[in-house]
Amino acid sequence: MPSSVRVKTLRIDDLDVAGDEQQTIFDVAIEHDIPIPTLCHLDGLGAVGACRMCLVEVTNANQTRLQPACATPIEEGMQIVTNSPRLQEYRRMILELLFAEGNHVCAVCVSNGHCELQGLAQSVGMTHVRFPYHYPQRSVDASHRRFVVDHNRCVLCTRCVRVCDEIEGAHTWDLMGASSQTQVVTDLNQPWAEAETCTGCGKCIHVCPTGALFEKGHSVAEMHKRRQFLPYLRAMREREL
Amino acid sequence: MKAARIAPPSDDKRWRVVDATMRRHGYHAHALIETLHATQESFGFLDEDALRYIAATLGVALSHAYGVATFYRRFTLKPRGARHTCVVCTGTACHLKGAPALLDALHRRIDNDPTNPPVSIMAARCLASCGLAPAVVFDGKVVGNLTPDLTIERIEKWLSDES
Ligand code: SF4
Ligand code: FES
Ligand code: FES
């Protein structure tokens, strides 16, 4: 770690804690075993603050704001609440919206039982969806020899986009379109098999929180994601500094 | 490091406009939107060849160029059906100077015409020509200080040139 790091002190829930200025609220919270739910965040990838699952109440200079813990750097004197009835309500609502917006049918999904979306829904006690389901028309691309993308299950977390850009350096994935038409694409929205920048490394498969990206040959509930490479790479980089 | 310069997809003169835009920005990746605009304006749409050429020259990922091209409604990947486009500015200055009346007049002239004239009417927010308000872009050319009559005159000219 660079020697010029400055330490900041803050309060998370009932705990006085300290961290270095480059850490986010989420980083400091997990160091102290304070759980904050996340979805788009993944240790080892850049933060985007896309899903808002990790919202916390941050009071600083007499102002309270809702901020994403994964993308908010710590500041001196911050007072943070990581769990409150209001936060629980928002987190449930975000999940309900994600379920209403896609076509998430756990019973037939390769990731059933290992899906982060499903896991979050259970952990926040989501019992039903208050919003009308959209049942959008979305496609499945199984053109690739080994991999499949099922857009019905995509929550647009952009983990695949980031791992492909930041770690593999191929930048095959990105988002296209806007609002309800947004989806992930390979190259110029070509079938995956024809995407010439794809190296076939499979990292995107393993970071995807749902069953949107999976490997062929796995049936219901059989797809396990392996992510050890991310904390490993991060540790290696830190050692080099 | 800059990507090696590659040749435009064809010897169409319009690529010069596109090239000039990229050169002006030092072939930086941040010139993507500018360049897509120049291409859209010169060709009327962004096809795969154009996206490949621009992405390679600016050194941005194909999927990123595609993402930007599909995010903004101003860009189209296919030629628009209509032969003429008429973009009415509805920014603050133009709005105050009568843009709604221009739009009204245009819609009345085009929408109710049973011959289905090949003109598409669009609205945009501030063309950065506020001094000319109200402004309209007729087939890529900005014309200012318009009245409903002057606007319709131009449309009639297009239509009579065609017949
Ligand atoms: S395919 Fe998976 S990793 Fe990629 S954006 Fe969708 S849910 Fe996230
Ligand atoms: S986990 Fe923080 S915004 Fe998604
Ligand atoms: S408001 Fe119309 S050009 Fe600025």
CSV table of C-alpha atoms and ligand atoms in Angstrom, one decimal:
chain,number,residue,atom,x,y,z
A,1,MET,CA,0.0,0.0,0.0
A,2,PRO,CA,1.4,3.5,-0.8
A,3,SER,CA,2.9,5.2,2.2
A,4,SER,CA,0.9,8.4,1.8
A,5,VAL,CA,-2.4,6.8,2.6
A,6,ARG,CA,-4.5,8.9,4.9
A,7,VAL,CA,-6.6,7.3,7.6
A,8,LYS,CA,-10.2,8.4,8.1
A,9,THR,CA,-12.4,7.6,11.0
A,10,LEU,CA,-16.1,7.1,10.8
A,11,ARG,CA,-19.0,5.3,12.5
A,12,ILE,CA,-20.8,2.4,10.9
A,13,ASP,CA,-23.9,1.5,12.8
A,14,ASP,CA,-22.7,1.4,16.5
A,15,LEU,CA,-19.1,0.8,15.7
A,16,ASP,CA,-16.3,3.4,15.5
A,17,VAL,CA,-14.0,2.3,12.6
A,18,ALA,CA,-11.1,3.6,10.6
A,19,GLY,CA,-10.1,3.0,7.0
A,20,ASP,CA,-7.8,4.5,4.4
A,21,GLU,CA,-9.2,7.2,2.2
A,22,GLN,CA,-9.2,5.0,-0.9
A,23,GLN,CA,-11.6,2.5,0.6
A,24,THR,CA,-15.3,2.6,0.1
A,25,ILE,CA,-18.0,2.3,2.8
A,26,PHE,CA,-18.5,-1.3,1.7
A,27,ASP,CA,-14.8,-2.2,2.0
A,28,VAL,CA,-14.6,-0.9,5.5
A,29,ALA,CA,-17.9,-2.5,6.5
A,30,ILE,CA,-16.8,-6.0,5.4
A,31,GLU,CA,-13.5,-5.6,7.2
A,32,HIS,CA,-15.6,-5.3,10.3
A,33,ASP,CA,-18.0,-8.1,9.4
A,34,ILE,CA,-20.9,-5.7,8.9
A,35,PRO,CA,-23.0,-7.2,6.1
A,36,ILE,CA,-24.3,-5.0,3.3
A,37,PRO,CA,-26.2,-6.7,0.4
A,38,THR,CA,-24.7,-6.2,-3.0
A,39,LEU,CA,-25.5,-7.3,-6.5
A,40,CYS,CA,-23.5,-5.5,-9.2
A,41,HIS,CA,-20.4,-5.1,-6.9
A,42,LEU,CA,-17.8,-7.8,-7.2
A,43,ASP,CA,-14.5,-7.8,-5.3
A,44,GLY,CA,-11.7,-7.2,-7.8
A,45,LEU,CA,-13.8,-5.3,-10.4
A,46,GLY,CA,-14.3,-1.6,-10.7
A,47,ALA,CA,-17.3,-0.1,-9.0
A,48,VAL,CA,-20.3,1.2,-11.0
A,49,GLY,CA,-23.1,1.6,-8.5
A,50,ALA,CA,-25.5,0.1,-11.1
A,51,CYS,CA,-28.0,-1.8,-8.9
A,52,ARG,CA,-28.4,0.2,-5.7
A,53,MET,CA,-28.8,-2.9,-3.5
A,54,CYS,CA,-26.1,-1.6,-1.2
A,55,LEU,CA,-27.7,1.7,-0.4
A,56,VAL,CA,-26.9,2.9,3.1
A,57,GLU,CA,-27.9,6.0,5.0
A,58,VAL,CA,-24.9,8.4,5.3
A,59,THR,CA,-25.0,11.4,7.6
A,60,ASN,CA,-22.2,13.9,7.1
A,61,ALA,CA,-22.2,17.6,8.1
A,62,ASN,CA,-25.8,17.3,9.3
A,63,GLN,CA,-27.1,16.0,6.0
A,64,THR,CA,-28.4,12.5,5.5
A,65,ARG,CA,-28.3,10.9,2.1
A,66,LEU,CA,-28.8,7.5,0.6
A,67,GLN,CA,-25.6,6.4,-1.1
A,68,PRO,CA,-24.4,3.2,-2.6
A,69,ALA,CA,-21.8,1.7,-0.2
A,70,CYS,CA,-19.9,0.0,-3.0
A,71,ALA,CA,-19.2,3.2,-4.9
A,72,THR,CA,-18.9,5.8,-2.1
A,73,PRO,CA,-15.4,6.5,-0.7
A,74,ILE,CA,-15.3,7.0,3.1
A,75,GLU,CA,-15.0,10.5,4.6
A,76,GLU,CA,-13.9,11.7,7.9
A,77,GLY,CA,-16.8,11.8,10.4
A,78,MET,CA,-19.3,10.0,8.3
A,79,GLN,CA,-22.1,8.3,10.3
A,80,ILE,CA,-23.5,5.3,8.5
A,81,VAL,CA,-26.6,3.2,9.0
A,82,THR,CA,-26.5,0.0,7.1
A,83,ASN,CA,-29.8,-1.4,8.0
A,84,SER,CA,-33.1,0.4,8.8
A,85,PRO,CA,-36.7,-0.2,8.0
A,86,ARG,CA,-36.4,2.3,5.2
A,87,LEU,CA,-33.3,0.6,3.7
A,88,GLN,CA,-35.0,-2.8,4.0
A,89,GLU,CA,-38.0,-1.5,2.1
A,90,TYR,CA,-35.9,0.0,-0.7
A,91,ARG,CA,-33.8,-3.2,-1.1
A,92,ARG,CA,-36.9,-5.3,-1.3
A,93,MET,CA,-38.4,-2.9,-3.8
A,94,ILE,CA,-35.3,-2.9,-6.0
A,95,LEU,CA,-35.4,-6.7,-6.1
A,96,GLU,CA,-39.1,-6.8,-6.9
A,97,LEU,CA,-38.4,-4.4,-9.8
A,98,LEU,CA,-35.7,-6.7,-11.1
A,99,PHE,CA,-38.0,-9.7,-10.9
A,100,ALA,CA,-40.8,-7.8,-12.6
A,101,GLU,CA,-38.5,-6.4,-15.3
A,102,GLY,CA,-37.0,-9.7,-16.6
A,103,ASN,CA,-38.2,-13.3,-16.9
A,104,HIS,CA,-36.7,-15.1,-13.9
A,105,VAL,CA,-38.0,-18.6,-13.7
A,106,CYS,CA,-35.9,-20.3,-11.1
A,107,ALA,CA,-37.4,-23.7,-11.5
A,108,VAL,CA,-35.8,-24.2,-14.9
A,109,CYS,CA,-32.6,-22.2,-14.4
A,110,VAL,CA,-29.1,-23.6,-14.5
A,111,SER,CA,-28.2,-21.4,-11.5
A,112,ASN,CA,-31.1,-22.4,-9.3
A,113,GLY,CA,-29.7,-22.6,-5.8
A,114,HIS,CA,-26.5,-20.7,-6.7
A,115,CYS,CA,-28.1,-17.5,-8.0
A,116,GLU,CA,-27.3,-14.2,-6.3
A,117,LEU,CA,-30.6,-12.7,-7.3
A,118,GLN,CA,-32.5,-15.6,-5.7
A,119,GLY,CA,-30.2,-15.5,-2.7
A,120,LEU,CA,-30.8,-11.8,-2.2
A,121,ALA,CA,-34.6,-12.2,-2.5
A,122,GLN,CA,-34.4,-14.8,0.2
A,123,SER,CA,-32.2,-12.8,2.5
A,124,VAL,CA,-34.3,-9.7,2.4
A,125,GLY,CA,-37.5,-11.6,2.9
A,126,MET,CA,-39.0,-10.8,-0.5
A,127,THR,CA,-42.2,-12.8,-0.4
A,128,HIS,CA,-44.0,-11.4,-3.5
A,129,VAL,CA,-43.7,-8.8,-6.2
A,130,ARG,CA,-45.9,-5.8,-5.9
A,131,PHE,CA,-45.3,-4.6,-9.4
A,132,PRO,CA,-46.9,-5.9,-12.6
A,133,TYR,CA,-44.6,-8.3,-14.4
A,134,HIS,CA,-43.4,-7.0,-17.8
A,135,TYR,CA,-42.8,-10.4,-19.5
A,136,PRO,CA,-40.5,-8.8,-22.0
A,137,GLN,CA,-39.6,-10.5,-25.2
A,138,ARG,CA,-36.0,-11.3,-24.9
A,139,SER,CA,-33.7,-13.7,-26.7
A,140,VAL,CA,-31.3,-16.4,-26.0
A,141,ASP,CA,-28.0,-16.7,-27.9
A,142,ALA,CA,-26.6,-20.2,-27.9
A,143,SER,CA,-24.4,-19.8,-31.0
A,144,HIS,CA,-21.1,-20.1,-29.1
A,145,ARG,CA,-19.5,-23.5,-28.9
A,146,ARG,CA,-19.3,-23.5,-25.1
A,147,PHE,CA,-21.4,-20.6,-23.7
A,148,VAL,CA,-24.9,-19.3,-23.7
A,149,VAL,CA,-26.4,-15.9,-22.9
A,150,ASP,CA,-30.0,-15.9,-21.9
A,151,HIS,CA,-31.1,-12.2,-21.8
A,152,ASN,CA,-34.3,-13.2,-19.9
A,153,ARG,CA,-32.2,-13.6,-16.8
A,154,CYS,CA,-29.9,-10.6,-17.1
A,155,VAL,CA,-30.1,-7.9,-14.5
A,156,LEU,CA,-27.7,-5.6,-16.3
A,157,CYS,CA,-25.2,-5.5,-13.5
A,158,THR,CA,-22.4,-5.2,-16.0
A,159,ARG,CA,-20.1,-7.6,-14.2
A,160,CYS,CA,-19.4,-9.4,-17.5
A,161,VAL,CA,-18.7,-6.1,-19.3
A,162,ARG,CA,-16.2,-5.1,-16.6
A,163,VAL,CA,-14.4,-8.4,-16.2
A,164,CYS,CA,-14.0,-8.7,-20.0
A,165,ASP,CA,-12.7,-5.1,-20.2
A,166,GLU,CA,-10.7,-4.8,-17.0
A,167,ILE,CA,-9.3,-8.3,-16.5
A,168,GLU,CA,-9.3,-10.1,-19.9
A,169,GLY,CA,-8.8,-6.9,-21.9
A,170,ALA,CA,-11.0,-8.0,-24.7
A,171,HIS,CA,-14.0,-5.7,-24.2
A,172,THR,CA,-16.3,-8.0,-26.1
A,173,TRP,CA,-19.3,-7.1,-23.9
A,174,ASP,CA,-21.0,-3.8,-23.5
A,175,LEU,CA,-24.5,-2.4,-23.0
A,176,MET,CA,-26.7,-1.4,-26.0
A,177,GLY,CA,-29.8,0.7,-26.1
A,178,ALA,CA,-31.5,2.7,-23.4
A,179,SER,CA,-34.2,2.2,-20.7
A,180,SER,CA,-36.2,-1.0,-21.0
A,181,GLN,CA,-34.5,-1.8,-24.3
A,182,THR,CA,-31.1,-2.1,-22.7
A,183,GLN,CA,-29.2,-5.3,-23.1
A,184,VAL,CA,-25.7,-6.7,-23.1
A,185,VAL,CA,-24.2,-7.3,-26.5
A,186,THR,CA,-21.1,-9.0,-27.9
A,187,ASP,CA,-19.2,-6.8,-30.4
A,188,LEU,CA,-21.6,-5.3,-32.9
A,189,ASN,CA,-24.6,-7.2,-31.5
A,190,GLN,CA,-23.4,-10.2,-33.5
A,191,PRO,CA,-24.1,-13.8,-32.5
A,192,TRP,CA,-21.6,-14.6,-29.8
A,193,ALA,CA,-19.9,-17.2,-32.0
A,194,GLU,CA,-19.1,-14.5,-34.5
A,195,ALA,CA,-17.8,-12.0,-32.1
A,196,GLU,CA,-14.2,-11.7,-33.2
A,197,THR,CA,-12.8,-10.1,-30.0
A,198,CYS,CA,-14.0,-12.9,-27.7
A,199,THR,CA,-11.1,-15.0,-26.5
A,200,GLY,CA,-13.4,-17.7,-25.2
A,201,CYS,CA,-11.9,-17.3,-21.7
A,202,GLY,CA,-15.2,-17.8,-19.9
A,203,LYS,CA,-14.6,-15.2,-17.2
A,204,CYS,CA,-17.9,-13.5,-17.9
A,205,ILE,CA,-19.7,-16.8,-17.2
A,206,HIS,CA,-18.2,-17.1,-13.8
A,207,VAL,CA,-18.9,-13.5,-12.7
A,208,CYS,CA,-22.5,-13.4,-13.8
A,209,PRO,CA,-24.7,-13.3,-10.6
A,210,THR,CA,-27.6,-15.1,-12.3
A,211,GLY,CA,-28.1,-17.8,-14.9
A,212,ALA,CA,-27.9,-15.3,-17.7
A,213,LEU,CA,-24.4,-16.5,-18.7
A,214,PHE,CA,-23.7,-20.2,-18.4
A,215,GLU,CA,-21.7,-23.0,-19.8
A,216,LYS,CA,-23.3,-25.6,-22.1
A,217,GLY,CA,-23.7,-29.1,-20.7
A,218,HIS,CA,-25.1,-27.9,-17.3
A,219,SER,CA,-28.7,-28.6,-16.5
A,220,VAL,CA,-31.0,-27.1,-13.9
A,221,ALA,CA,-29.2,-26.1,-10.7
A,222,GLU,CA,-25.8,-27.4,-12.0
A,223,MET,CA,-24.0,-24.2,-12.9
A,224,HIS,CA,-21.5,-23.2,-10.2
A,225,LYS,CA,-19.5,-20.1,-10.7
A,226,ARG,CA,-15.8,-20.0,-9.9
A,227,ARG,CA,-14.5,-16.6,-9.0
A,228,GLN,CA,-11.2,-17.2,-7.1
A,229,PHE,CA,-9.3,-15.5,-9.9
A,230,LEU,CA,-10.6,-12.0,-8.9
A,231,PRO,CA,-9.4,-11.7,-5.3
A,232,TYR,CA,-6.2,-13.5,-6.4
A,233,LEU,CA,-5.5,-10.9,-9.1
A,234,ARG,CA,-6.2,-8.1,-6.7
A,235,ALA,CA,-3.9,-9.5,-4.1
A,236,MET,CA,-1.1,-10.0,-6.6
A,237,ARG,CA,-1.5,-6.4,-7.7
A,238,GLU,CA,-1.4,-5.1,-4.2
A,239,ARG,CA,1.7,-7.1,-3.5
A,240,GLU,CA,3.4,-5.5,-6.5
A,241,LEU,CA,2.8,-1.9,-5.3
B,1,MET,CA,-0.4,4.4,-28.2
B,2,LYS,CA,-2.6,5.2,-31.1
B,3,ALA,CA,-4.2,2.5,-33.2
B,4,ALA,CA,-2.7,2.3,-36.7
B,5,ARG,CA,-4.5,4.4,-39.2
B,6,ILE,CA,-6.7,2.3,-41.5
B,7,ALA,CA,-8.4,3.1,-44.8
B,8,PRO,CA,-12.0,4.2,-44.8
B,9,PRO,CA,-14.6,1.5,-45.9
B,10,SER,CA,-15.0,3.0,-49.4
B,11,ASP,CA,-13.7,6.0,-51.5
B,12,ASP,CA,-17.0,7.9,-50.9
B,13,LYS,CA,-16.0,11.5,-50.4
B,14,ARG,CA,-18.1,11.7,-47.3
B,15,TRP,CA,-15.5,9.8,-45.3
B,16,ARG,CA,-13.4,13.0,-45.5
B,17,VAL,CA,-15.9,14.7,-43.2
B,18,VAL,CA,-15.7,11.8,-40.8
B,19,ASP,CA,-11.9,11.7,-41.0
B,20,ALA,CA,-11.6,15.4,-40.4
B,21,THR,CA,-13.7,15.1,-37.3
B,22,MET,CA,-11.5,12.4,-35.9
B,23,ARG,CA,-8.3,14.2,-36.8
B,24,ARG,CA,-9.5,17.4,-35.1
B,25,HIS,CA,-9.8,15.4,-31.9
B,26,GLY,CA,-6.4,13.9,-32.2
B,27,TYR,CA,-8.0,10.4,-32.8
B,28,HIS,CA,-8.9,10.3,-29.1
B,29,ALA,CA,-11.4,7.7,-27.9
B,30,HIS,CA,-13.5,10.6,-26.5
B,31,ALA,CA,-14.2,11.8,-30.0
B,32,LEU,CA,-16.6,8.9,-30.5
B,33,ILE,CA,-19.9,10.7,-30.1
B,34,GLU,CA,-18.7,13.6,-32.3
B,35,THR,CA,-17.6,11.2,-35.0
B,36,LEU,CA,-20.8,9.2,-34.9
B,37,HIS,CA,-22.6,12.5,-35.3
B,38,ALA,CA,-20.5,13.5,-38.3
B,39,THR,CA,-21.1,10.1,-39.9
B,40,GLN,CA,-24.8,10.1,-39.2
B,41,GLU,CA,-25.2,13.5,-40.7
B,42,SER,CA,-23.1,12.7,-43.8
B,43,PHE,CA,-24.6,9.3,-44.5
B,44,GLY,CA,-28.0,9.4,-42.8
B,45,PHE,CA,-27.2,6.3,-40.7
B,46,LEU,CA,-24.4,4.3,-39.2
B,47,ASP,CA,-23.8,0.9,-40.8
B,48,GLU,CA,-21.6,-1.9,-39.6
B,49,ASP,CA,-18.7,-0.8,-41.8
B,50,ALA,CA,-18.9,2.7,-40.4
B,51,LEU,CA,-18.9,1.5,-36.8
B,52,ARG,CA,-16.0,-0.8,-37.5
B,53,TYR,CA,-14.0,1.9,-39.2
B,54,ILE,CA,-14.6,4.5,-36.4
B,55,ALA,CA,-14.0,2.0,-33.6
B,56,ALA,CA,-10.7,0.8,-35.1
B,57,THR,CA,-9.5,4.4,-35.8
B,58,LEU,CA,-10.3,5.7,-32.4
B,59,GLY,CA,-9.2,2.6,-30.7
B,60,VAL,CA,-12.5,1.9,-28.9
B,61,ALA,CA,-14.1,-1.5,-28.5
B,62,LEU,CA,-16.7,-2.6,-31.1
B,63,SER,CA,-19.3,-3.2,-28.5
B,64,HIS,CA,-18.7,0.2,-26.9
B,65,ALA,CA,-19.2,2.0,-30.3
B,66,TYR,CA,-22.3,-0.1,-30.8
B,67,GLY,CA,-23.6,0.8,-27.3
B,68,VAL,CA,-23.2,4.5,-27.9
B,69,ALA,CA,-24.7,4.3,-31.4
B,70,THR,CA,-27.8,2.6,-30.0
B,71,PHE,CA,-28.1,4.6,-26.8
B,72,TYR,CA,-28.8,7.9,-28.4
B,73,ARG,CA,-32.0,8.2,-30.4
B,74,ARG,CA,-30.4,10.6,-32.9
B,75,PHE,CA,-28.3,7.8,-34.3
B,76,THR,CA,-29.8,5.2,-36.6
B,77,LEU,CA,-28.2,1.9,-37.8
B,78,LYS,CA,-30.4,1.7,-40.9
B,79,PRO,CA,-31.4,4.4,-43.4
B,80,ARG,CA,-34.5,6.1,-42.4
B,81,GLY,CA,-37.5,5.5,-44.6
B,82,ALA,CA,-38.1,9.1,-45.5
B,83,ARG,CA,-35.9,10.9,-48.0
B,84,HIS,CA,-36.1,14.3,-46.3
B,85,THR,CA,-35.6,15.0,-42.6
B,86,CYS,CA,-36.8,18.1,-40.9
B,87,VAL,CA,-35.6,18.6,-37.3
B,88,VAL,CA,-37.3,21.4,-35.4
B,89,CYS,CA,-35.4,22.8,-32.5
B,90,THR,CA,-37.5,22.8,-29.3
B,91,GLY,CA,-34.9,24.2,-27.0
B,92,THR,CA,-35.8,27.1,-24.8
B,93,ALA,CA,-34.9,29.9,-27.2
B,94,CYS,CA,-36.6,28.3,-30.1
B,95,HIS,CA,-39.6,27.4,-28.1
B,96,LEU,CA,-40.0,31.0,-27.0
B,97,LYS,CA,-39.6,32.2,-30.6
B,98,GLY,CA,-42.3,30.0,-31.9
B,99,ALA,CA,-41.0,26.5,-32.5
B,100,PRO,CA,-44.4,24.9,-31.5
B,101,ALA,CA,-46.1,26.8,-34.3
B,102,LEU,CA,-43.5,25.5,-36.8
B,103,LEU,CA,-44.1,21.9,-35.6
B,104,ASP,CA,-47.8,22.4,-35.8
B,105,ALA,CA,-47.6,23.7,-39.4
B,106,LEU,CA,-45.4,20.9,-40.4
B,107,HIS,CA,-47.5,18.2,-38.9
B,108,ARG,CA,-50.7,19.7,-40.5
B,109,ARG,CA,-49.0,19.8,-43.9
B,110,ILE,CA,-47.4,16.3,-43.8
B,111,ASP,CA,-49.5,14.1,-41.5
B,112,ASN,CA,-52.9,14.7,-43.3
B,113,ASP,CA,-51.5,14.5,-46.8
B,114,PRO,CA,-52.9,11.3,-48.4
B,115,THR,CA,-49.9,11.1,-50.8
B,116,ASN,CA,-47.8,10.3,-47.7
B,117,PRO,CA,-44.9,12.8,-48.5
B,118,PRO,CA,-41.4,11.5,-47.9
B,119,VAL,CA,-40.6,13.9,-45.1
B,120,SER,CA,-40.0,12.9,-41.5
B,121,ILE,CA,-40.5,15.5,-38.8
B,122,MET,CA,-38.4,15.4,-35.7
B,123,ALA,CA,-37.7,17.5,-32.7
B,124,ALA,CA,-34.4,18.2,-31.0
B,125,ARG,CA,-33.4,20.1,-28.0
B,126,CYS,CA,-31.1,23.1,-28.7
B,127,LEU,CA,-29.0,23.0,-31.8
B,128,ALA,CA,-26.6,25.5,-30.4
B,129,SER,CA,-27.9,28.1,-32.9
B,130,CYS,CA,-30.0,30.0,-30.4
B,131,GLY,CA,-29.1,33.3,-32.1
B,132,LEU,CA,-31.1,32.1,-35.1
B,133,ALA,CA,-34.2,31.0,-33.1
B,134,PRO,CA,-36.5,29.5,-34.1
B,135,ALA,CA,-34.2,27.1,-36.0
B,136,VAL,CA,-34.9,24.0,-38.1
B,137,VAL,CA,-32.5,21.5,-39.7
B,138,PHE,CA,-33.6,20.7,-43.3
B,139,ASP,CA,-31.7,17.7,-44.5
B,140,GLY,CA,-28.7,18.5,-42.3
B,141,LYS,CA,-28.7,22.2,-43.0
B,142,VAL,CA,-29.5,24.7,-40.2
B,143,VAL,CA,-32.0,27.4,-41.2
B,144,GLY,CA,-32.9,30.1,-38.7
B,145,ASN,CA,-35.4,32.9,-38.1
B,146,LEU,CA,-38.2,30.8,-39.5
B,147,THR,CA,-41.9,31.4,-39.6
B,148,PRO,CA,-44.5,28.7,-40.3
B,149,ASP,CA,-44.9,30.0,-43.8
B,150,LEU,CA,-41.2,30.0,-44.5
B,151,THR,CA,-41.0,26.5,-43.2
B,152,ILE,CA,-43.8,25.2,-45.3
B,153,GLU,CA,-42.3,26.9,-48.3
B,154,ARG,CA,-39.2,24.8,-48.0
B,155,ILE,CA,-41.2,21.6,-47.7
B,156,GLU,CA,-43.2,22.5,-50.8
B,157,LYS,CA,-39.9,23.1,-52.7
B,158,TRP,CA,-38.7,19.7,-51.8
B,159,LEU,CA,-41.9,18.1,-52.9
B,160,SER,CA,-42.2,20.0,-56.1
B,161,ASP,CA,-38.5,19.2,-57.0
B,162,GLU,CA,-39.4,15.6,-56.6
B,163,SER,CA,-42.4,15.4,-58.8
C,1,SF4,S1,-25.2,-11.2,-18.4
C,1,SF4,FE1,-24.9,-11.6,-16.1
C,1,SF4,S2,-23.0,-10.5,-15.7
C,1,SF4,FE2,-23.7,-9.7,-17.6
C,1,SF4,S3,-25.0,-7.9,-17.1
C,1,SF4,FE3,-26.4,-9.7,-17.3
C,1,SF4,S4,-26.6,-10.4,-15.2
C,1,SF4,FE4,-24.7,-9.1,-15.2
C,2,FES,S1,-23.8,-3.3,-5.2
C,2,FES,FE1,-23.6,-1.2,-4.9
C,2,FES,S2,-24.8,-0.3,-6.4
C,2,FES,FE2,-24.8,-2.5,-6.9
C,3,FES,S1,-32.8,26.7,-28.4
C,3,FES,FE1,-32.9,26.2,-30.5
C,3,FES,S2,-30.9,26.4,-31.1
C,3,FES,FE2,-30.8,26.7,-28.9
